[in-house]
Amino acid sequence: MAEENGAQENAAQQNAPQARLSILTQYIRDLSFENIAAQKGVASPESQPEISVKVNVEAAGRAEDRYEVMIKLNVNSSIQGQPVFLIELDYAGLFLIQNVPQEQLHPLMMIECPRLIFPFARRIISDVTRDGGFPSLNLEPIDFLGLYRAEIARRQAAQTSTPAQA
């Protein structure tokens, strides 16, 4: 009897629709590069600048099974508190996501989708800094799982610290 139940479960799993994640397209949604040093008439800096990178991920449904996921990168470079350059990049991908349980959809869009498109955004940042007159800036890989967990923890802390309204 146990063998029959196991065989039925295997048949049910084989007949269940497979989860699907595909990148339909990816694109620059917005890009801004400001060479502040050149605008001020300062030559390319000789010393190593401080680099600050801020990352944000946004996701939204576009159609029944299509979702736009966007990585927002804000890169600031400064030397001794003086700005050198600023990059703002919104890089998006349009994904086809099918047969994914609802409770797994949000983590998939906020972790796996940005992980797939990040290398392309990283290359854009590298090319823009080089083309802007600076050495190529190669961003370190981003731990999107860690960012997701930190955001969930931040939201939970904000909910517990906010008093319930009557």
Short mmCIF file of C-alpha atoms in Angstrom, two decimals:
data_model
loop_
_atom_site.label_atom_id
_atom_site.label_comp_id
_atom_site.label_asym_id
_atom_site.label_seq_id
_atom_site.Cartn_x
_atom_site.Cartn_y
_atom_site.Cartn_z
CA MET A 1 0.00 0.00 0.00
CA ALA A 2 2.86 2.37 0.85
CA GLU A 3 4.40 1.67 -2.55
CA GLU A 4 1.12 2.66 -4.26
CA ASN A 5 1.01 5.96 -2.35
CA GLY A 6 4.63 6.65 -3.29
CA ALA A 7 3.92 5.88 -6.94
CA GLN A 8 0.86 8.17 -6.88
CA GLU A 9 2.91 11.01 -5.35
CA ASN A 10 5.62 10.60 -7.99
CA ALA A 11 3.01 10.63 -10.76
CA ALA A 12 1.42 13.76 -9.27
CA GLN A 13 4.82 15.49 -9.11
CA GLN A 14 5.59 14.58 -12.72
CA ASN A 15 2.21 15.91 -13.89
CA ALA A 16 2.52 19.14 -11.85
CA PRO A 17 3.52 22.11 -14.00
CA GLN A 18 7.20 23.01 -13.67
CA ALA A 19 8.18 26.38 -12.30
CA ARG A 20 9.56 28.66 -14.99
CA LEU A 21 11.71 31.79 -14.81
CA SER A 22 12.84 33.47 -18.03
CA ILE A 23 14.32 36.86 -18.79
CA LEU A 24 12.26 38.35 -21.62
CA THR A 25 14.33 41.53 -21.87
CA GLN A 26 16.60 43.72 -19.82
CA TYR A 27 17.31 47.40 -20.23
CA ILE A 28 18.59 50.64 -18.78
CA ARG A 29 15.60 52.45 -17.37
CA ASP A 30 17.57 55.51 -16.26
CA LEU A 31 21.27 56.41 -16.25
CA SER A 32 23.02 59.51 -14.99
CA PHE A 33 26.76 60.14 -14.72
CA GLU A 34 28.17 63.38 -13.38
CA ASN A 35 31.90 64.03 -13.58
CA ILE A 36 31.92 66.61 -10.82
CA ALA A 37 35.71 66.93 -10.77
CA ALA A 38 35.80 67.90 -14.47
CA GLN A 39 32.92 70.36 -14.02
CA LYS A 40 34.96 72.10 -11.32
CA GLY A 41 38.04 72.13 -13.56
CA VAL A 42 39.95 69.69 -11.38
CA ALA A 43 42.24 67.19 -13.08
CA SER A 44 41.66 63.48 -12.53
CA PRO A 45 42.39 62.76 -8.89
CA GLU A 46 45.75 61.21 -8.06
CA SER A 47 44.70 59.60 -4.80
CA GLN A 48 42.28 56.71 -4.28
CA PRO A 49 38.70 57.98 -3.91
CA GLU A 50 36.18 56.74 -1.35
CA ILE A 51 33.38 54.87 -3.09
CA SER A 52 29.90 54.61 -1.60
CA VAL A 53 27.39 52.25 -3.24
CA LYS A 54 23.69 52.15 -2.38
CA VAL A 55 21.51 49.35 -3.74
CA ASN A 56 17.74 49.07 -3.90
CA VAL A 57 15.59 46.45 -5.60
CA GLU A 58 12.02 47.03 -6.76
CA ALA A 59 9.58 44.60 -8.37
CA ALA A 60 6.15 45.05 -9.91
CA GLY A 61 3.72 42.97 -11.89
CA ARG A 62 3.26 44.00 -15.51
CA ALA A 63 0.88 41.33 -16.82
CA GLU A 64 -0.52 38.00 -15.67
CA ASP A 65 2.85 36.23 -15.54
CA ARG A 66 5.27 39.06 -16.36
CA TYR A 67 7.17 41.03 -13.74
CA GLU A 68 9.57 43.94 -13.93
CA VAL A 69 12.46 43.80 -11.48
CA MET A 70 14.72 46.82 -11.16
CA ILE A 71 18.09 47.28 -9.49
CA LYS A 72 18.73 50.89 -8.47
CA LEU A 73 22.42 51.65 -7.97
CA ASN A 74 23.67 54.95 -6.60
CA VAL A 75 27.47 55.31 -6.64
CA ASN A 76 29.20 58.30 -5.05
CA SER A 77 32.92 58.91 -5.27
CA SER A 78 34.72 61.48 -3.16
CA ILE A 79 38.21 62.41 -2.01
CA GLN A 80 38.55 64.06 1.39
CA GLY A 81 34.85 64.86 1.36
CA GLN A 82 34.96 66.50 -2.07
CA PRO A 83 32.73 64.79 -4.68
CA VAL A 84 34.51 63.37 -7.73
CA PHE A 85 31.74 61.61 -9.64
CA LEU A 86 28.18 60.38 -9.18
CA ILE A 87 26.41 57.54 -11.00
CA GLU A 88 22.73 56.71 -10.76
CA LEU A 89 21.62 53.59 -12.65
CA ASP A 90 18.17 52.01 -12.77
CA TYR A 91 18.60 48.69 -14.57
CA ALA A 92 15.54 46.52 -15.13
CA GLY A 93 14.59 43.15 -16.43
CA LEU A 94 11.23 41.90 -17.60
CA PHE A 95 10.73 38.34 -16.39
CA LEU A 96 8.30 35.59 -17.28
CA ILE A 97 7.47 33.72 -14.06
CA GLN A 98 5.08 30.80 -14.19
CA ASN A 99 3.94 28.04 -11.83
CA VAL A 100 5.60 29.53 -8.75
CA PRO A 101 3.60 29.36 -5.51
CA GLN A 102 2.46 32.80 -4.33
CA GLU A 103 4.49 32.58 -1.09
CA GLN A 104 7.68 32.02 -3.13
CA LEU A 105 7.06 34.74 -5.71
CA HIS A 106 8.29 37.73 -3.68
CA PRO A 107 11.62 36.13 -2.62
CA LEU A 108 12.17 34.95 -6.20
CA MET A 109 11.68 38.46 -7.58
CA MET A 110 13.80 40.13 -4.90
CA ILE A 111 16.69 37.61 -4.81
CA GLU A 112 17.01 35.52 -7.96
CA CYS A 113 15.86 38.04 -10.56
CA PRO A 114 18.31 40.77 -9.49
CA ARG A 115 21.06 38.15 -9.22
CA LEU A 116 20.50 37.31 -12.89
CA ILE A 117 20.66 40.89 -14.19
CA PHE A 118 23.29 42.33 -11.82
CA PRO A 119 26.32 41.33 -13.96
CA PHE A 120 24.97 43.49 -16.78
CA ALA A 121 24.41 46.48 -14.48
CA ARG A 122 27.92 45.95 -13.08
CA ARG A 123 29.38 46.13 -16.58
CA ILE A 124 27.49 49.36 -17.32
CA ILE A 125 28.94 50.97 -14.17
CA SER A 126 32.42 49.81 -15.21
CA ASP A 127 32.06 51.16 -18.74
CA VAL A 128 30.56 54.48 -17.65
CA THR A 129 33.35 55.21 -15.16
CA ARG A 130 36.00 54.33 -17.75
CA ASP A 131 34.29 56.38 -20.46
CA GLY A 132 33.91 59.23 -17.95
CA GLY A 133 37.70 59.52 -17.57
CA PHE A 134 38.25 57.38 -14.47
CA PRO A 135 39.59 53.88 -13.91
CA SER A 136 36.87 51.26 -14.40
CA LEU A 137 34.86 50.72 -11.23
CA ASN A 138 34.17 47.01 -10.81
CA LEU A 139 31.48 46.59 -8.20
CA GLU A 140 31.77 43.66 -5.84
CA PRO A 141 29.09 40.97 -6.18
CA ILE A 142 25.98 41.80 -4.17
CA ASP A 143 24.42 39.36 -1.72
CA PHE A 144 20.76 39.81 -2.68
CA LEU A 145 19.71 37.11 -0.19
CA GLY A 146 21.40 39.07 2.61
CA LEU A 147 19.75 42.30 1.45
CA TYR A 148 16.36 40.57 1.37
CA ARG A 149 16.80 39.16 4.87
CA ALA A 150 17.96 42.54 6.22
CA GLU A 151 14.92 44.28 4.70
CA ILE A 152 12.52 41.70 6.16
CA ALA A 153 14.18 42.11 9.58
CA ARG A 154 13.98 45.93 9.28
CA ARG A 155 10.27 45.77 8.43
CA GLN A 156 9.54 43.38 11.31
CA ALA A 157 11.41 45.65 13.73
CA ALA A 158 9.49 48.67 12.45
CA GLN A 159 6.17 46.85 12.97
CA THR A 160 7.01 45.83 16.54
CA SER A 161 8.23 49.31 17.49
CA THR A 162 5.13 51.02 16.07
CA PRO A 163 2.30 50.99 18.61
CA ALA A 164 -0.95 49.48 17.42
CA GLN A 165 -3.54 52.08 16.53
CA ALA A 166 -7.03 51.77 17.97
#
